[in-house]
Amino acid sequence: MTSTLEPLYLGFDLSTQQLKALSIDSNLNVAYEAKVDFDADLAKYGVRNGVHIHEAESEVIAPVAMWLEAVDLALERLKNSGMDFRRVMGISGAGQQHGSVYWSQKGEQLLADLDPDRSLVSQLSAAFAHPWSPNWQDASTQAECDSFDACLGSADELARMTGSKAHHRFTGPQVMRFCKKHPEAYRSTRRISLVSSFLASIFLGRIAEIDISDVCGMNLWDIAKGAWSEPLLKLTAGDNDDEVENLRNKLGVVRVDGGGSMGSISPWLVARYGFSPTCAVAPFTGDNPSTILALPLRPLDAIVSLGTSTTFLMSTPNYVPDPSYHFFNHPTTPGLYMFMLCYKNGGLARERVRDKLLLTSVEQNSFNTTIGNDPWATFNAVTASTPPLGKYHSGDPAKLGLYFPLPEIVPNVRAGTWRFILEAGSTAAPIETAQRWNLPRDDARAIVESQILSLRLRSRNLVLPPAPSLPPQARRIYLVGGGATNPAIARIVGEILGGAEGVYTLNVGGNACALGAAYKALWAMERGQKQNQPDGEAHEQTFEALVAERWTEEGKVRLVDQGYRPGVWEQYGDVLGAFAAIEQIVTQTES
């Protein structure tokens, strides 16, 4: 291959608010990038933050047609940036987890017969039995979740089998509700895709298999057996053998190998955009599994994703499921698992506090809110000037809050805001009150503390001391997502979670998920055979080995906070019990 046609590998990320595309060369260097913002670029679909919300039913959905149009637009933008699609040897991608897409009886044939002179959206309207996809923020499935938790005897047993207890957003409860709410559409559905396998299908030209990691976000997959769970399929489809088999066929076979090729790229893409007909499509996975592929994670390294949701990710060889968090099969490496905490109220919740603070500051003229035209300037300034837990003096009470503009997953509670104080030196329970809070200023630091304290509370049993002289904590913390470059947030992450070697951000900013997908495409195509194994046999190179071999930190990661601060880390540890107590107070009040 000539130097002008050195290979590129393309990764996509179909998230809630954007479709991002990113290409890399064989040395992991980013070559081209493009993105489509649904609200800004595709406003005709009437979405806000990428979705439609039906509050009466707590339903959150996205139009599938919008995603189709975004694929064409992203590819056009890559082409206009100078990218030569003939160089692309492999493609992978990621999709927002849990969402489902319902293909019609003729969907696959329409995919195969695409006309290169016409756009996707103009040809595939009849390819779907239902034009909407449930979004991960959806909270309409409480009844179905109760049935899932009860199906195997308890939420603990469901988590043991599937890696998670029942959650509103998980695909199994969503499909169960879909069967009841849209029976005609369900009957006319030939195949059900996850968002990741839907996106893979567009590039493959046929309906793609669900991958071994993303399938764990459905509450339908028995992780230990590596098979669909019979009792959970019966619960979803109805206790009828024909209906169970029908659902199994709609879901299809799960692809176990996270690498390799599922097939050559669709002829439509070859003719329309100039891809090589030998370009291969690797398995696509969920956005969270893809994010952990964006760098060579070591044991005790953690990723905190500060996007629309707040997510905590670690790679571990230990499968220790619990209803309070999630375990998934690793997207590339058998024998490893992904540990995950996920919260609905991430970036959008922080933005609400930011906007309220900004409005108040403008009215009072109390801060210069135009620093570099940065909408976060006031929020960051207030946060930096507020001490940990809002304690200006040792005798001041600690301020703790919960901020859920959307119904939350962890803990499972309705939308709302709750503020508490914990008196200094007191062993009594926290008191729910907004008195002694300076609002809205105190909310700026408190909302970030609340989100990160919850991460520490639930991950503390999975971390070990990274050095003999240090308390249990992550070795390194990597920040990704839209909030990753915010210095005020990075400092609070370090203060609460620690990070013996510091807190870092990836220089791709909010594109970590697309980067992980591009790395996955490269590994899938170039993993080859290695002869340097102790047994003398040839083995395909693992994802971790390939990326570590080609990875250089310079230019890829940047230190944004020192991490562990003796004294401050312990100060937050002292209120973990109180933080758990306020969650319990709120959930008990709700029930």
mmCIF file of C-alpha atoms in Angstrom, residues 12-138:
data_model
loop_
_atom_site.group_PDB
_atom_site.id
_atom_site.type_symbol
_atom_site.label_atom_id
_atom_site.label_comp_id
_atom_site.label_asym_id
_atom_site.label_seq_id
_atom_site.Cartn_x
_atom_site.Cartn_y
_atom_site.Cartn_z
ATOM 1 C CA PHE A 12 -18.595 6.013 15.337
ATOM 2 C CA ASP A 13 -20.450 7.002 18.494
ATOM 3 C CA LEU A 14 -24.236 7.314 18.265
ATOM 4 C CA SER A 15 -24.950 9.045 21.570
ATOM 5 C CA THR A 16 -28.050 10.772 22.901
ATOM 6 C CA GLN A 17 -27.285 14.217 21.509
ATOM 7 C CA GLN A 18 -24.763 13.645 18.720
ATOM 8 C CA LEU A 19 -23.328 11.258 16.157
ATOM 9 C CA LYS A 20 -19.534 11.476 16.237
ATOM 10 C CA ALA A 21 -17.063 9.959 13.805
ATOM 11 C CA LEU A 22 -13.308 9.677 14.206
ATOM 12 C CA SER A 23 -10.596 7.975 12.170
ATOM 13 C CA ILE A 24 -7.116 6.855 13.249
ATOM 14 C CA ASP A 25 -4.044 5.457 11.555
ATOM 15 C CA SER A 26 -2.254 2.248 12.550
ATOM 16 C CA ASN A 27 -0.205 4.154 15.150
ATOM 17 C CA LEU A 28 -3.360 5.292 16.986
ATOM 18 C CA ASN A 29 -3.046 8.879 15.769
ATOM 19 C CA VAL A 30 -6.317 10.716 15.121
ATOM 20 C CA ALA A 31 -6.600 11.680 11.454
ATOM 21 C CA TYR A 32 -10.125 13.042 10.842
ATOM 22 C CA GLU A 33 -13.145 13.907 12.980
ATOM 23 C CA ALA A 34 -16.742 14.933 12.350
ATOM 24 C CA LYS A 35 -19.899 15.268 14.382
ATOM 25 C CA VAL A 36 -23.599 15.900 13.936
ATOM 26 C CA ASP A 37 -25.496 17.644 16.719
ATOM 27 C CA PHE A 38 -29.115 16.535 16.628
ATOM 28 C CA ASP A 39 -30.617 19.682 18.160
ATOM 29 C CA ALA A 40 -28.585 22.079 16.006
ATOM 30 C CA ASP A 41 -28.168 20.183 12.732
ATOM 31 C CA LEU A 42 -31.434 18.255 12.621
ATOM 32 C CA ALA A 43 -33.796 20.653 14.377
ATOM 33 C CA LYS A 44 -36.655 19.626 12.070
ATOM 34 C CA TYR A 45 -37.111 16.511 14.236
ATOM 35 C CA GLY A 46 -38.155 18.705 17.158
ATOM 36 C CA VAL A 47 -35.871 17.050 19.686
ATOM 37 C CA ARG A 48 -34.439 18.704 22.779
ATOM 38 C CA ASN A 49 -31.128 17.293 23.933
ATOM 39 C CA GLY A 50 -31.609 14.615 21.288
ATOM 40 C CA VAL A 51 -34.945 13.220 22.520
ATOM 41 C CA HIS A 52 -38.669 13.727 22.904
ATOM 42 C CA ILE A 53 -40.026 13.508 26.456
ATOM 43 C CA HIS A 54 -43.584 12.469 27.265
ATOM 44 C CA GLU A 55 -43.760 13.425 30.905
ATOM 45 C CA ALA A 56 -47.176 11.891 31.569
ATOM 46 C CA GLU A 57 -45.734 8.411 30.999
ATOM 47 C CA SER A 58 -42.103 9.197 31.921
ATOM 48 C CA GLU A 59 -41.339 8.146 28.362
ATOM 49 C CA VAL A 60 -38.178 9.315 26.561
ATOM 50 C CA ILE A 61 -37.776 8.408 22.883
ATOM 51 C CA ALA A 62 -35.722 9.336 19.807
ATOM 52 C CA PRO A 63 -36.716 9.228 16.108
ATOM 53 C CA VAL A 64 -34.819 6.547 14.206
ATOM 54 C CA ALA A 65 -35.072 8.602 11.006
ATOM 55 C CA MET A 66 -32.973 11.324 12.654
ATOM 56 C CA TRP A 67 -30.162 8.849 13.208
ATOM 57 C CA LEU A 68 -30.303 7.740 9.573
ATOM 58 C CA GLU A 69 -30.005 11.311 8.376
ATOM 59 C CA ALA A 70 -27.128 11.890 10.809
ATOM 60 C CA VAL A 71 -25.118 9.022 9.275
ATOM 61 C CA ASP A 72 -25.254 10.611 5.826
ATOM 62 C CA LEU A 73 -24.421 14.029 7.248
ATOM 63 C CA ALA A 74 -21.433 12.740 9.258
ATOM 64 C CA LEU A 75 -20.024 10.936 6.239
ATOM 65 C CA GLU A 76 -20.456 14.059 4.092
ATOM 66 C CA ARG A 77 -18.554 16.088 6.696
ATOM 67 C CA LEU A 78 -15.723 13.562 6.798
ATOM 68 C CA LYS A 79 -15.555 13.676 3.012
ATOM 69 C CA ASN A 80 -15.511 17.488 3.008
ATOM 70 C CA SER A 81 -12.672 17.461 5.543
ATOM 71 C CA GLY A 82 -10.506 15.657 2.985
ATOM 72 C CA MET A 83 -10.835 12.083 4.200
ATOM 73 C CA ASP A 84 -10.243 9.486 1.469
ATOM 74 C CA PHE A 85 -12.644 6.641 2.248
ATOM 75 C CA ARG A 86 -10.558 4.259 0.093
ATOM 76 C CA ARG A 87 -8.043 4.204 2.977
ATOM 77 C CA VAL A 88 -10.582 2.862 5.517
ATOM 78 C CA MET A 89 -9.794 -0.803 6.154
ATOM 79 C CA GLY A 90 -12.106 -1.337 9.121
ATOM 80 C CA ILE A 91 -15.097 0.264 10.832
ATOM 81 C CA SER A 92 -16.530 -0.198 14.309
ATOM 82 C CA GLY A 93 -18.832 1.859 16.419
ATOM 83 C CA ALA A 94 -20.828 2.300 19.566
ATOM 84 C CA GLY A 95 -24.375 3.204 20.462
ATOM 85 C CA GLN A 96 -26.118 4.562 23.510
ATOM 86 C CA GLN A 97 -26.862 1.493 25.582
ATOM 87 C CA HIS A 98 -30.218 -0.209 26.130
ATOM 88 C CA GLY A 99 -32.155 1.518 23.329
ATOM 89 C CA SER A 100 -33.982 -0.771 20.914
ATOM 90 C CA VAL A 101 -34.824 -0.518 17.210
ATOM 91 C CA TYR A 102 -37.630 -2.552 15.645
ATOM 92 C CA TRP A 103 -37.047 -3.695 12.054
ATOM 93 C CA SER A 104 -40.009 -4.474 9.813
ATOM 94 C CA GLN A 105 -40.431 -7.655 7.810
ATOM 95 C CA LYS A 106 -38.838 -6.028 4.767
ATOM 96 C CA GLY A 107 -36.182 -4.044 6.641
ATOM 97 C CA GLU A 108 -33.264 -6.277 5.752
ATOM 98 C CA GLN A 109 -34.208 -6.397 2.078
ATOM 99 C CA LEU A 110 -34.436 -2.619 1.964
ATOM 100 C CA LEU A 111 -30.943 -2.418 3.494
ATOM 101 C CA ALA A 112 -29.601 -4.708 0.794
ATOM 102 C CA ASP A 113 -31.249 -2.810 -2.080
ATOM 103 C CA LEU A 114 -30.192 0.760 -1.269
ATOM 104 C CA ASP A 115 -29.781 3.132 -4.221
ATOM 105 C CA PRO A 116 -26.454 5.057 -3.944
ATOM 106 C CA ASP A 117 -28.039 8.132 -5.533
ATOM 107 C CA ARG A 118 -30.472 8.491 -2.645
ATOM 108 C CA SER A 119 -30.033 9.107 1.088
ATOM 109 C CA LEU A 120 -30.681 6.564 3.816
ATOM 110 C CA VAL A 121 -33.651 8.372 5.290
ATOM 111 C CA SER A 122 -35.370 8.639 1.901
ATOM 112 C CA GLN A 123 -35.201 4.858 1.408
ATOM 113 C CA LEU A 124 -35.633 3.256 4.813
ATOM 114 C CA SER A 125 -38.879 4.700 6.182
ATOM 115 C CA ALA A 126 -40.575 1.346 5.635
ATOM 116 C CA ALA A 127 -37.674 -0.587 7.173
ATOM 117 C CA PHE A 128 -38.961 -0.159 10.716
ATOM 118 C CA ALA A 129 -42.031 -1.534 12.432
ATOM 119 C CA HIS A 130 -41.867 1.386 14.862
ATOM 120 C CA PRO A 131 -40.334 4.809 14.107
ATOM 121 C CA TRP A 132 -39.110 5.491 17.655
ATOM 122 C CA SER A 133 -36.377 4.092 19.889
ATOM 123 C CA PRO A 134 -36.666 4.197 23.693
ATOM 124 C CA ASN A 135 -33.856 6.233 25.202
ATOM 125 C CA TRP A 136 -31.802 5.246 28.264
ATOM 126 C CA GLN A 137 -33.430 8.127 30.191
ATOM 127 C CA ASP A 138 -36.860 6.490 29.835
#
